[in-house]
Every structure is written in structure tokens, then in C-alpha cells.
Coordinates of C-alpha atoms and ligand atoms in Angstrom, one line a residue:
M1 CA -24.9 -15.3 -234.1
S2 CA -21.8 -16.8 -235.6
K3 CA -19.2 -15.9 -233.0
K4 CA -17.6 -18.7 -231.1
V5 CA -17.6 -18.3 -227.3
L6 CA -15.3 -20.1 -224.9
V7 CA -16.5 -20.5 -221.3
C8 CA -13.6 -21.6 -219.0
G9 CA -14.8 -23.3 -215.8
A10 CA -18.1 -24.3 -217.4
G11 CA -18.4 -27.4 -215.1
G12 CA -18.6 -25.0 -212.2
F13 CA -21.4 -23.0 -210.7
I14 CA -21.3 -19.7 -212.5
G15 CA -19.8 -21.2 -215.8
G16 CA -22.7 -23.7 -216.0
H17 CA -25.3 -20.9 -215.7
L18 CA -23.4 -18.6 -218.1
V19 CA -23.4 -21.2 -220.9
E20 CA -27.2 -21.3 -220.7
Y21 CA -27.5 -17.5 -220.5
L22 CA -25.4 -17.1 -223.6
R23 CA -27.5 -19.6 -225.5
K24 CA -30.6 -17.7 -224.6
Q25 CA -28.8 -14.5 -225.9
G26 CA -28.5 -16.3 -229.3
F27 CA -25.0 -17.7 -229.2
G28 CA -25.1 -21.1 -230.9
D29 CA -21.4 -21.9 -230.9
I30 CA -20.2 -22.3 -227.4
R31 CA -17.2 -24.3 -226.2
A32 CA -17.4 -25.3 -222.5
I33 CA -14.2 -26.3 -220.8
D34 CA -13.4 -27.6 -217.3
R35 CA -10.8 -29.8 -215.8
K36 CA -13.3 -31.9 -213.8
P37 CA -14.6 -35.2 -215.1
F38 CA -18.0 -34.8 -216.7
D39 CA -19.9 -36.5 -213.8
E40 CA -18.7 -33.7 -211.5
W41 CA -20.0 -30.8 -213.7
Y42 CA -22.9 -29.0 -212.2
Q43 CA -24.6 -28.7 -215.6
I44 CA -23.8 -30.1 -219.0
H45 CA -25.5 -28.5 -221.9
D46 CA -25.8 -30.8 -224.9
Y47 CA -25.9 -27.9 -227.4
A48 CA -22.4 -26.8 -226.3
E49 CA -19.1 -28.4 -227.3
S50 CA -17.9 -29.6 -223.9
D51 CA -14.4 -30.8 -223.2
I52 CA -12.1 -31.6 -220.3
L53 CA -8.8 -29.6 -220.2
D54 CA -6.6 -28.5 -217.4
L55 CA -6.1 -24.8 -218.2
Q56 CA -3.2 -24.3 -215.9
H57 CA -1.3 -25.8 -218.9
R58 CA -0.3 -23.5 -221.7
D59 CA -1.0 -26.1 -224.5
A60 CA -4.5 -26.7 -223.2
C61 CA -5.2 -23.0 -223.3
Y62 CA -4.1 -22.8 -227.0
Q63 CA -6.2 -25.9 -227.7
A64 CA -9.3 -24.3 -226.0
M65 CA -8.8 -21.0 -227.8
R66 CA -8.8 -22.4 -231.4
D67 CA -11.2 -20.3 -233.6
V68 CA -12.6 -18.5 -230.6
D69 CA -13.9 -14.9 -230.7
I70 CA -15.0 -14.3 -227.1
V71 CA -13.5 -15.7 -223.9
Y72 CA -15.1 -15.9 -220.4
N73 CA -12.5 -17.0 -217.8
L74 CA -14.4 -18.4 -214.8
A75 CA -11.9 -21.2 -214.1
A76 CA -10.2 -21.0 -210.7
D77 CA -9.4 -23.3 -207.8
M78 CA -11.6 -21.6 -205.3
G79 CA -14.3 -21.8 -202.7
G80 CA -15.7 -20.2 -199.6
M81 CA -13.8 -19.1 -196.5
G82 CA -13.3 -22.7 -195.4
F83 CA -11.3 -23.4 -198.6
I84 CA -9.5 -20.2 -199.4
E85 CA -8.2 -19.7 -195.9
N86 CA -6.6 -23.2 -195.8
N87 CA -5.4 -23.5 -199.5
K88 CA -3.6 -20.3 -200.3
A89 CA -1.0 -21.9 -202.6
L90 CA -3.7 -23.7 -204.6
C91 CA -5.6 -20.5 -205.0
M92 CA -2.5 -18.6 -206.2
L93 CA -1.8 -21.3 -208.8
S94 CA -4.9 -20.1 -210.6
V95 CA -2.7 -17.4 -211.9
L96 CA -1.4 -19.9 -214.4
I97 CA -4.9 -20.2 -215.9
N98 CA -5.4 -16.5 -216.6
T99 CA -1.8 -16.0 -217.7
H100 CA -1.9 -18.7 -220.3
L101 CA -5.4 -17.8 -221.5
L102 CA -4.3 -14.2 -222.0
E103 CA -1.3 -15.3 -224.0
A104 CA -3.4 -17.7 -226.1
A105 CA -6.0 -15.0 -226.6
K106 CA -3.3 -12.5 -227.8
D107 CA -1.8 -15.0 -230.3
E108 CA -5.2 -16.2 -231.6
G109 CA -6.5 -12.7 -232.0
V110 CA -9.5 -13.1 -229.7
G111 CA -12.0 -10.1 -229.8
R112 CA -13.1 -9.9 -226.2
F113 CA -11.8 -11.4 -222.9
F114 CA -13.6 -11.5 -219.6
Y115 CA -11.9 -12.2 -216.2
A116 CA -13.9 -13.0 -213.1
S117 CA -12.3 -11.2 -210.2
S118 CA -13.6 -11.0 -206.6
A119 CA -14.5 -8.7 -203.8
C120 CA -11.6 -10.4 -202.0
V121 CA -9.2 -7.9 -203.8
Y122 CA -10.4 -5.1 -201.5
N123 CA -8.1 -3.7 -198.8
A124 CA -8.8 -5.6 -195.6
S125 CA -8.5 -2.5 -193.5
K126 CA -11.7 -1.2 -195.1
Q127 CA -13.6 -4.2 -194.0
D128 CA -12.9 -4.2 -190.2
E129 CA -16.4 -3.1 -189.1
V130 CA -19.8 -4.9 -189.5
D131 CA -21.4 -1.7 -190.8
N132 CA -19.6 -1.5 -194.1
P133 CA -20.8 1.5 -196.2
G134 CA -19.8 -0.3 -199.5
L135 CA -16.5 -1.0 -201.2
A136 CA -16.0 1.3 -204.1
E137 CA -13.6 0.3 -206.9
A138 CA -10.8 2.6 -205.7
D139 CA -10.8 0.8 -202.3
A140 CA -8.6 -2.0 -203.8
Y141 CA -5.6 0.2 -203.5
P142 CA -3.3 0.6 -201.6
A143 CA -3.2 -3.2 -201.9
M144 CA -4.0 -5.4 -198.9
P145 CA -6.3 -8.1 -200.3
E146 CA -7.3 -11.5 -198.9
D147 CA -4.1 -13.4 -198.5
G148 CA -3.6 -16.0 -201.3
Y149 CA -6.8 -15.9 -203.2
G150 CA -7.2 -12.1 -203.2
W151 CA -3.6 -11.5 -204.3
E152 CA -4.0 -13.8 -207.2
K153 CA -7.2 -12.0 -208.3
L154 CA -5.6 -8.6 -207.9
F155 CA -2.5 -9.7 -209.9
S156 CA -4.6 -11.2 -212.7
E157 CA -6.8 -8.1 -212.9
R158 CA -3.6 -6.1 -213.4
M159 CA -2.4 -8.6 -216.0
C160 CA -5.6 -8.1 -218.0
R161 CA -5.0 -4.3 -217.9
H162 CA -1.5 -4.6 -219.2
F163 CA -2.4 -7.1 -222.0
R164 CA -5.0 -4.6 -223.0
E165 CA -2.6 -1.6 -222.9
D166 CA 0.4 -3.4 -224.4
F167 CA -1.2 -5.9 -226.8
G168 CA -4.7 -4.5 -227.5
I169 CA -6.6 -7.4 -225.9
E170 CA -10.2 -6.1 -225.2
A171 CA -10.1 -7.4 -221.6
R172 CA -13.0 -6.7 -219.2
V173 CA -12.9 -7.4 -215.4
A174 CA -15.8 -7.7 -212.9
R175 CA -15.3 -8.0 -209.2
F176 CA -18.0 -10.6 -208.2
H177 CA -19.4 -10.3 -204.6
N178 CA -20.4 -13.6 -203.1
V179 CA -22.6 -15.3 -205.7
Y180 CA -25.3 -17.9 -204.8
G181 CA -28.0 -19.9 -206.4
P182 CA -29.0 -23.4 -207.6
H183 CA -26.5 -25.8 -209.2
G184 CA -23.6 -24.7 -207.0
T185 CA -21.4 -26.1 -204.2
F186 CA -23.3 -26.8 -201.0
E187 CA -21.1 -29.3 -199.2
G188 CA -17.6 -30.7 -199.3
G189 CA -15.6 -27.8 -197.9
R190 CA -15.8 -25.3 -200.8
E191 CA -19.3 -24.1 -200.1
K192 CA -20.0 -20.4 -199.3
A193 CA -22.3 -19.2 -196.6
P194 CA -25.7 -19.0 -198.4
A195 CA -25.5 -22.7 -199.6
A196 CA -23.8 -23.8 -196.3
I197 CA -26.6 -22.3 -194.2
C198 CA -29.3 -23.8 -196.5
R199 CA -27.7 -27.2 -196.2
K200 CA -27.3 -27.0 -192.4
V201 CA -30.9 -25.8 -191.9
I202 CA -32.2 -28.6 -194.1
D203 CA -30.1 -31.2 -192.3
A204 CA -31.3 -29.9 -188.9
K205 CA -34.9 -29.9 -190.1
L206 CA -34.9 -33.4 -191.7
S207 CA -32.8 -35.0 -189.0
G208 CA -34.8 -33.3 -186.2
S209 CA -31.6 -32.2 -184.4
G210 CA -33.0 -28.8 -183.8
E211 CA -29.6 -27.0 -183.9
I212 CA -26.9 -25.7 -186.4
E213 CA -23.3 -24.6 -186.3
I214 CA -22.5 -21.1 -187.5
W215 CA -19.0 -19.9 -188.1
G216 CA -18.0 -16.8 -186.1
D217 CA -20.4 -14.9 -183.9
G218 CA -22.9 -14.4 -186.7
E219 CA -22.6 -10.6 -186.5
Q220 CA -20.3 -10.4 -189.5
T221 CA -21.9 -8.9 -192.7
R222 CA -21.8 -9.6 -196.4
S223 CA -23.9 -8.9 -199.5
F224 CA -24.9 -11.8 -201.7
M225 CA -25.7 -11.7 -205.5
Y226 CA -28.2 -14.1 -207.1
I227 CA -26.8 -16.1 -210.0
D228 CA -29.2 -14.5 -212.6
D229 CA -27.9 -11.0 -211.8
C230 CA -24.3 -12.4 -212.1
T231 CA -24.8 -13.9 -215.6
K232 CA -26.5 -10.9 -217.0
G233 CA -24.0 -8.5 -215.5
T234 CA -21.1 -10.6 -216.7
H235 CA -22.4 -10.7 -220.3
D236 CA -23.1 -6.9 -220.3
I237 CA -19.8 -6.0 -218.8
L238 CA -18.0 -8.0 -221.4
N239 CA -19.9 -6.1 -224.1
S240 CA -19.3 -2.7 -222.5
D241 CA -16.6 -0.1 -222.8
I242 CA -15.8 -0.3 -219.1
L243 CA -12.0 -0.8 -219.1
D244 CA -11.3 -0.8 -215.3
P245 CA -12.4 -3.5 -212.9
I246 CA -16.0 -2.9 -211.8
N247 CA -18.1 -4.2 -208.9
L248 CA -20.7 -6.8 -209.7
G249 CA -22.6 -7.4 -206.5
S250 CA -25.6 -6.6 -204.4
E251 CA -25.9 -3.7 -202.0
E252 CA -28.3 -5.6 -199.8
M253 CA -26.0 -6.1 -196.8
V254 CA -27.0 -8.7 -194.2
S255 CA -25.4 -10.2 -191.1
I256 CA -24.9 -14.0 -191.1
N257 CA -27.5 -14.1 -188.3
G258 CA -29.8 -12.3 -190.6
L259 CA -29.1 -14.8 -193.4
V260 CA -29.9 -17.6 -191.0
D261 CA -33.2 -15.8 -190.0
I262 CA -34.2 -15.8 -193.7
V263 CA -33.4 -19.5 -194.2
E264 CA -35.2 -20.5 -191.0
D265 CA -38.2 -18.6 -192.1
I266 CA -38.2 -20.3 -195.5
A267 CA -37.8 -23.7 -193.8
G268 CA -40.4 -23.0 -191.2
V269 CA -38.1 -23.9 -188.3
T270 CA -36.3 -22.1 -185.4
L271 CA -33.0 -23.7 -184.5
K272 CA -30.6 -23.4 -181.6
R273 CA -27.5 -21.6 -183.0
N274 CA -24.0 -22.8 -181.9
Y275 CA -21.3 -20.3 -182.8
K276 CA -17.9 -21.7 -183.7
L277 CA -15.7 -18.8 -183.0
D278 CA -12.4 -20.3 -184.2
A279 CA -13.8 -21.2 -187.7
P280 CA -12.7 -19.3 -190.8
K281 CA -14.3 -15.9 -190.8
G282 CA -12.6 -13.7 -193.3
V283 CA -13.3 -10.0 -193.1
R284 CA -15.7 -8.5 -190.5
G285 CA -18.0 -6.6 -192.9
R286 CA -18.3 -6.4 -196.7
N287 CA -20.7 -4.7 -199.0
S288 CA -20.7 -3.6 -202.6
D289 CA -20.8 0.1 -203.6
N290 CA -22.7 0.1 -206.9
T291 CA -22.3 3.8 -207.7
M292 CA -20.1 3.0 -210.7
I293 CA -22.2 0.2 -212.3
R294 CA -25.3 2.4 -211.9
E295 CA -23.6 5.3 -213.6
L296 CA -22.0 3.3 -216.4
M297 CA -24.6 0.7 -217.1
G298 CA -27.8 2.1 -215.7
W299 CA -28.4 -1.2 -214.1
E300 CA -27.3 -3.2 -210.9
P301 CA -28.1 -6.6 -209.4
S302 CA -31.6 -6.4 -208.0
V303 CA -32.9 -9.9 -207.1
S304 CA -33.7 -9.8 -203.4
L305 CA -31.9 -12.0 -201.0
R306 CA -35.2 -13.5 -199.8
E307 CA -36.3 -14.4 -203.4
G308 CA -32.9 -15.8 -204.3
M309 CA -32.6 -17.8 -201.2
E310 CA -36.0 -19.4 -201.6
K311 CA -34.8 -20.8 -205.0
T312 CA -31.5 -21.9 -203.6
Y313 CA -33.0 -23.6 -200.6
R314 CA -35.5 -25.5 -202.9
W315 CA -32.6 -26.8 -205.1
I316 CA -30.4 -27.8 -202.1
Y317 CA -33.4 -29.5 -200.5
D318 CA -33.9 -31.6 -203.6
Q319 CA -30.2 -32.7 -203.5
V320 CA -30.2 -33.8 -199.8
A321 CA -33.8 -34.9 -199.1
D322 CA -33.4 -38.5 -200.2
R323 CA -30.7 -38.9 -197.5
Y324 CA -33.6 -38.9 -195.0
P325 CA -35.9 -41.7 -196.2
G326 CA -39.5 -41.0 -195.2
R327 CA -38.9 -37.5 -194.1
G328 CA -37.7 -35.7 -197.3
T329 CA -40.1 -37.3 -199.7
V330 CA -41.9 -34.1 -200.6
R331 CA -40.0 -32.4 -203.3
A332 CA -38.6 -29.0 -202.3
A333 CA -40.5 -28.8 -199.1
V334 CA -40.7 -25.2 -198.0
G335 CA -42.3 -24.4 -194.6
S336 CA -42.9 -26.9 -191.8
E337 CA -46.4 -27.9 -193.0
T338 CA -45.0 -29.7 -196.0
L339 CA -42.7 -32.0 -194.0
V340 CA -43.5 -35.6 -194.3
S341 CA -42.7 -37.5 -191.1
Ligands
NAD401 P1 -16.6 -23.1 -209.2 O1 -15.6 -23.7 -208.3 O2 -18.0 -23.6 -209.1 O3 -16.2 -23.1 -210.7 C1 -14.9 -23.0 -211.1 C2 -14.6 -24.1 -212.1 O4 -13.2 -23.9 -212.6 C3 -14.6 -25.5 -211.4 O5 -15.6 -26.3 -212.0 C4 -13.2 -26.0 -211.6 O6 -13.1 -27.4 -211.8 C5 -12.7 -25.2 -212.8 N1 -11.3 -25.2 -212.8 C6 -10.4 -25.0 -211.8 N2 -9.2 -25.1 -212.2 C7 -9.2 -25.4 -213.5 C8 -8.2 -25.6 -214.5 N3 -6.9 -25.6 -214.2 N4 -8.6 -25.9 -215.8 C9 -10.0 -25.9 -216.1 N5 -10.9 -25.7 -215.2 C10 -10.6 -25.4 -213.9 O7 -16.6 -21.5 -208.9 P2 -17.7 -20.4 -209.3 O8 -18.4 -20.0 -208.1 O9 -18.4 -20.8 -210.5 O10 -16.6 -19.2 -209.7 C11 -16.3 -18.9 -211.0 C12 -15.3 -17.7 -211.0 O11 -15.9 -16.6 -210.3 C13 -14.0 -18.0 -210.3 O12 -12.9 -17.4 -211.0 C14 -14.2 -17.4 -209.0 O13 -13.0 -17.1 -208.3 C15 -15.0 -16.2 -209.3 N6 -15.7 -15.7 -208.2 C16 -16.8 -16.4 -207.7 C17 -17.5 -15.9 -206.6 C18 -18.6 -16.7 -206.0 O14 -19.2 -16.2 -205.0 N7 -19.1 -17.8 -206.6 C19 -17.1 -14.7 -206.0 C20 -16.1 -14.0 -206.5 C21 -15.4 -14.5 -207.6
GDC402 O1 -17.5 -18.6 -197.1 P1 -18.2 -17.3 -197.2 O2 -19.5 -17.2 -197.9 O3 -17.1 -16.3 -197.9 O4 -18.3 -16.8 -195.7 C1 -19.1 -15.6 -195.4 C2 -19.1 -15.5 -193.9 O5 -20.1 -16.5 -193.4 C3 -17.8 -15.7 -193.1 O6 -17.6 -14.8 -192.1 C4 -18.0 -17.1 -192.6 O7 -17.3 -17.3 -191.4 C5 -19.5 -17.1 -192.3 N1 -20.1 -18.4 -192.1 C6 -20.9 -18.8 -191.1 N2 -21.2 -20.1 -191.2 C7 -20.6 -21.8 -193.0 O8 -21.2 -22.8 -192.5 C8 -20.6 -20.6 -192.3 N3 -19.9 -21.9 -194.1 C9 -19.3 -20.8 -194.7 N4 -18.6 -21.0 -195.9 N5 -19.3 -19.6 -194.1 C10 -19.9 -19.5 -192.9 C11 -16.0 -15.0 -200.3 C12 -14.9 -16.0 -200.8 C13 -15.3 -16.3 -202.2 C14 -15.6 -15.1 -203.1 C15 -16.4 -14.0 -202.4 C16 -16.4 -12.7 -203.0 O9 -15.7 -14.7 -199.0 O10 -14.9 -17.1 -200.0 O11 -14.3 -17.1 -202.8 O12 -14.5 -14.5 -203.7 O13 -16.0 -13.9 -201.0 O14 -17.3 -11.9 -202.3 P2 -16.8 -14.7 -197.9 O15 -18.0 -13.9 -198.2 O16 -16.1 -14.4 -196.6

């Protein structure tokens, strides 16, 4: 395939996986951009043309866009609840990235443009109960999104729409629901619940502390999408005729306590749970309604939470095990019988 693809945010979790997915789809000419130094990229693919640029700057966006046919914008200053609740201004500044990328895409005559939106655009009043029947695309309006991060996403979605209507940019938008998997953030403050719970359970297991901290009362609900479903869905939505923002998420809703149950079972431990009620909690209940994606694409994310969490747990285990000399020496230990003590 001769088309040149630009992946923005390629040093991050989803971007790093998307570059590899695109190569497997036959794209040989991929430009991978991130603002982080290379040693902080989760994955660097030697077949891609990787470069460091800060895409909040207009000139950088024009430089990145040179000779490009297809753009995936996954670059954003973001994280889990611990980050977005405490960094609302930083989250909103990501509007500069998508704005300048859209302008550059218009001027450079780009063929297709993908924007990664979020379930955080949905009206908060529809997420007050743990038993959420699923958020359908229309539930984003009237607007009452997550303060800061969600407003930026909703505005940028809207900007994609108007660049399409007014300038003919073939923009496509997916609303990702909490994505997890290997090669993602698992510590440092930006991690989301699946990776955070894996890391905490592994630390408790290897340190022998026997307890973990859980934010909130653990009854709050979410659905989590495995990274392989995310990369496939992203690529397919970009290539579709779906003009309005569409959910890309799992319908397998689980409470945070249920998520901890799964990780404890994978690890082969039972831990004392300490609930931190004043920690960042976000909405009470969230789930994806996949009616639209099933109808329009005949497909929906399908990797089970158990299967995806096993792979995620193994990868995080490998990252932290050497912090516990003598205890974490078995690669990707799963289940108590594999623990070396
Ligand atoms: P990530 O933080 O791992 O990756 C984002 C990358 O963007 C980072 O590597 C970061 O350095 C880069 N970046 C930030 N500002 C930049 C700039 N000015 N110029 C160049 N690069 C910049 O996050 P992710 O999980 O891979 O998310 C990718 C996209 O998907 C983001 O837009 C995010 O908001 C969206 N999203 C993710 C999730 C999720 O659960 N992971 C859910 C909903 C939406
Ligand atoms: O951070 P997150 O995964 O984001 O949190 C889910 C729930 O898990 C929250 O109620 C949080 O309080 C709880 N939780 C319990 N313990 C922990 O140790 C922990 N760490 C974390 N992080 N959470 C814990 C996300 C956004 C993303 C993205 C997706 C879209 O919101 O943070 O940026 O856009 O939504 O679906 P979450 O699901 O609220």
C-alpha cells in the first residue's frame, strides 16, 4: 500500500499498538509522532518513521502532515481519573492539537482523518446509577460531559464535524470506552483502573502485604475494552462511511470490586480491600451501548475482560517483578503456585 499514514501520539499506549496493527494491514509508510523523548515511548517500531514533535504547535502539525494521506489523532494530555480530575486545564489544552491538525489536514489535502474521542463526553446525569443500561450516541446531548477532559473531547468532535461539513475533510470520530492492555500506563498517576488494579495486586502479592487500596466503595461500574478490539475498531471506523461519533467499547459491564475479583483470581491471592472514599471516582456507572456499531459495522469489541486482563496482568508483572529480588523471578507468574519465595 503506498498511502502514507500519520499516527499522532504514537509513543503512547493506543498509538504504539495502532502503528503495529497498521503495518500488519499492509501499510508500509507510517510516520509516528509524539512529544515525549524516545526512551519514554511505550513502543518504537523500526519500520516506522518516528519523530518527536509537540503537536500543540501549528508549525509542528504542518511538518508532521507533509505528504500524508491518512491521519490518526491519538495525541492528548490524558490519563485515568487521578489525572483528569486534577489537571483540567492541561486536558483542555489538547484542543490545540486537534485544531492545528485539522487545519494542516485541510491545507495539505489529507484523505481521511480519525479523532479519538471518549466516553467522557456523555452527559453525567445519565451515569448516576451503578446499573447503567449503556450509553447510546445520542446521550452526549444535552451536553454535560466530564469537566475539563470531556468538554475538550466534545468540542473537538464538533470541530471534526464542521471541518467535514465546511471543508470536506473526511473526518471520523470514535468514542473510546476505557481501553486497557499491555504496553500502557500502569503507574505514575495517569494509570486507569485495569492497570492500576493489576499493579496493586502484584505489589501486594510480591511484597506480601496482603492488602490493597481501592478508590471509592468499589461498587461503581465501567466497561473495559481490550487493546486489540480498539485498534481494529479504530482502523475500520476510519475506513467506514460513519460520519457521526460512534461508541467503540465493550458492553461487558463490571463493578470495580468485580474487576478486583478477576485480578485476584489471576494472581491466585485474596487481599484485604481498603476503600479510599475521597479518591477521584468519576461517574457512578458507565457502560457502552453497541447498538449502532453492531448495525453499521456488523461487529463489536468481543475480547472478554478475563482474557484481556490475563494478558495485561502478565505484562505488568514483567515490568515490576524485578523490584522484588528473589520473589518475582518467575516471568509473568500467574497463580500462587508459580511464586518463587
Ligand atoms: P497515552 O497517554 O498513552 O498516549 C497519548 C500520547 O499523546 C502520549 O504518548 C503523549 O506523550 C502524546 N501527546 C500528548 N500531547 C502531545 C503533543 N502536544 N504532541 C505530541 N504528542 C502528544 O493515551 P492513550 O491511552 O494511548 O490514548 C490515546 C487517545 O485515545 C487519546 O486521545 C485519549 O484521550 C483517547 N482515549 C483513550 C482512552 C483509554 O482508555 N486509553 C479512553 C478514551 C479516549
Ligand atoms: O481511572 P479510571 O479507569 O477512569 O477509573 C475507573 C473507576 O475505578 C473510578 O471510579 C476510580 O475511582 C476507580 N478506581 C479504583 N481504584 C485506582 O487505583 C482505582 N486507580 C484508578 N485510576 N481508578 C481506580 C476514564 C478516563 C479516561 C478515558 C475513559 C473513557 O474514566 O479516565 O481518560 O477517557 O474513561 O471511558 P474512568 O473509567 O472513570
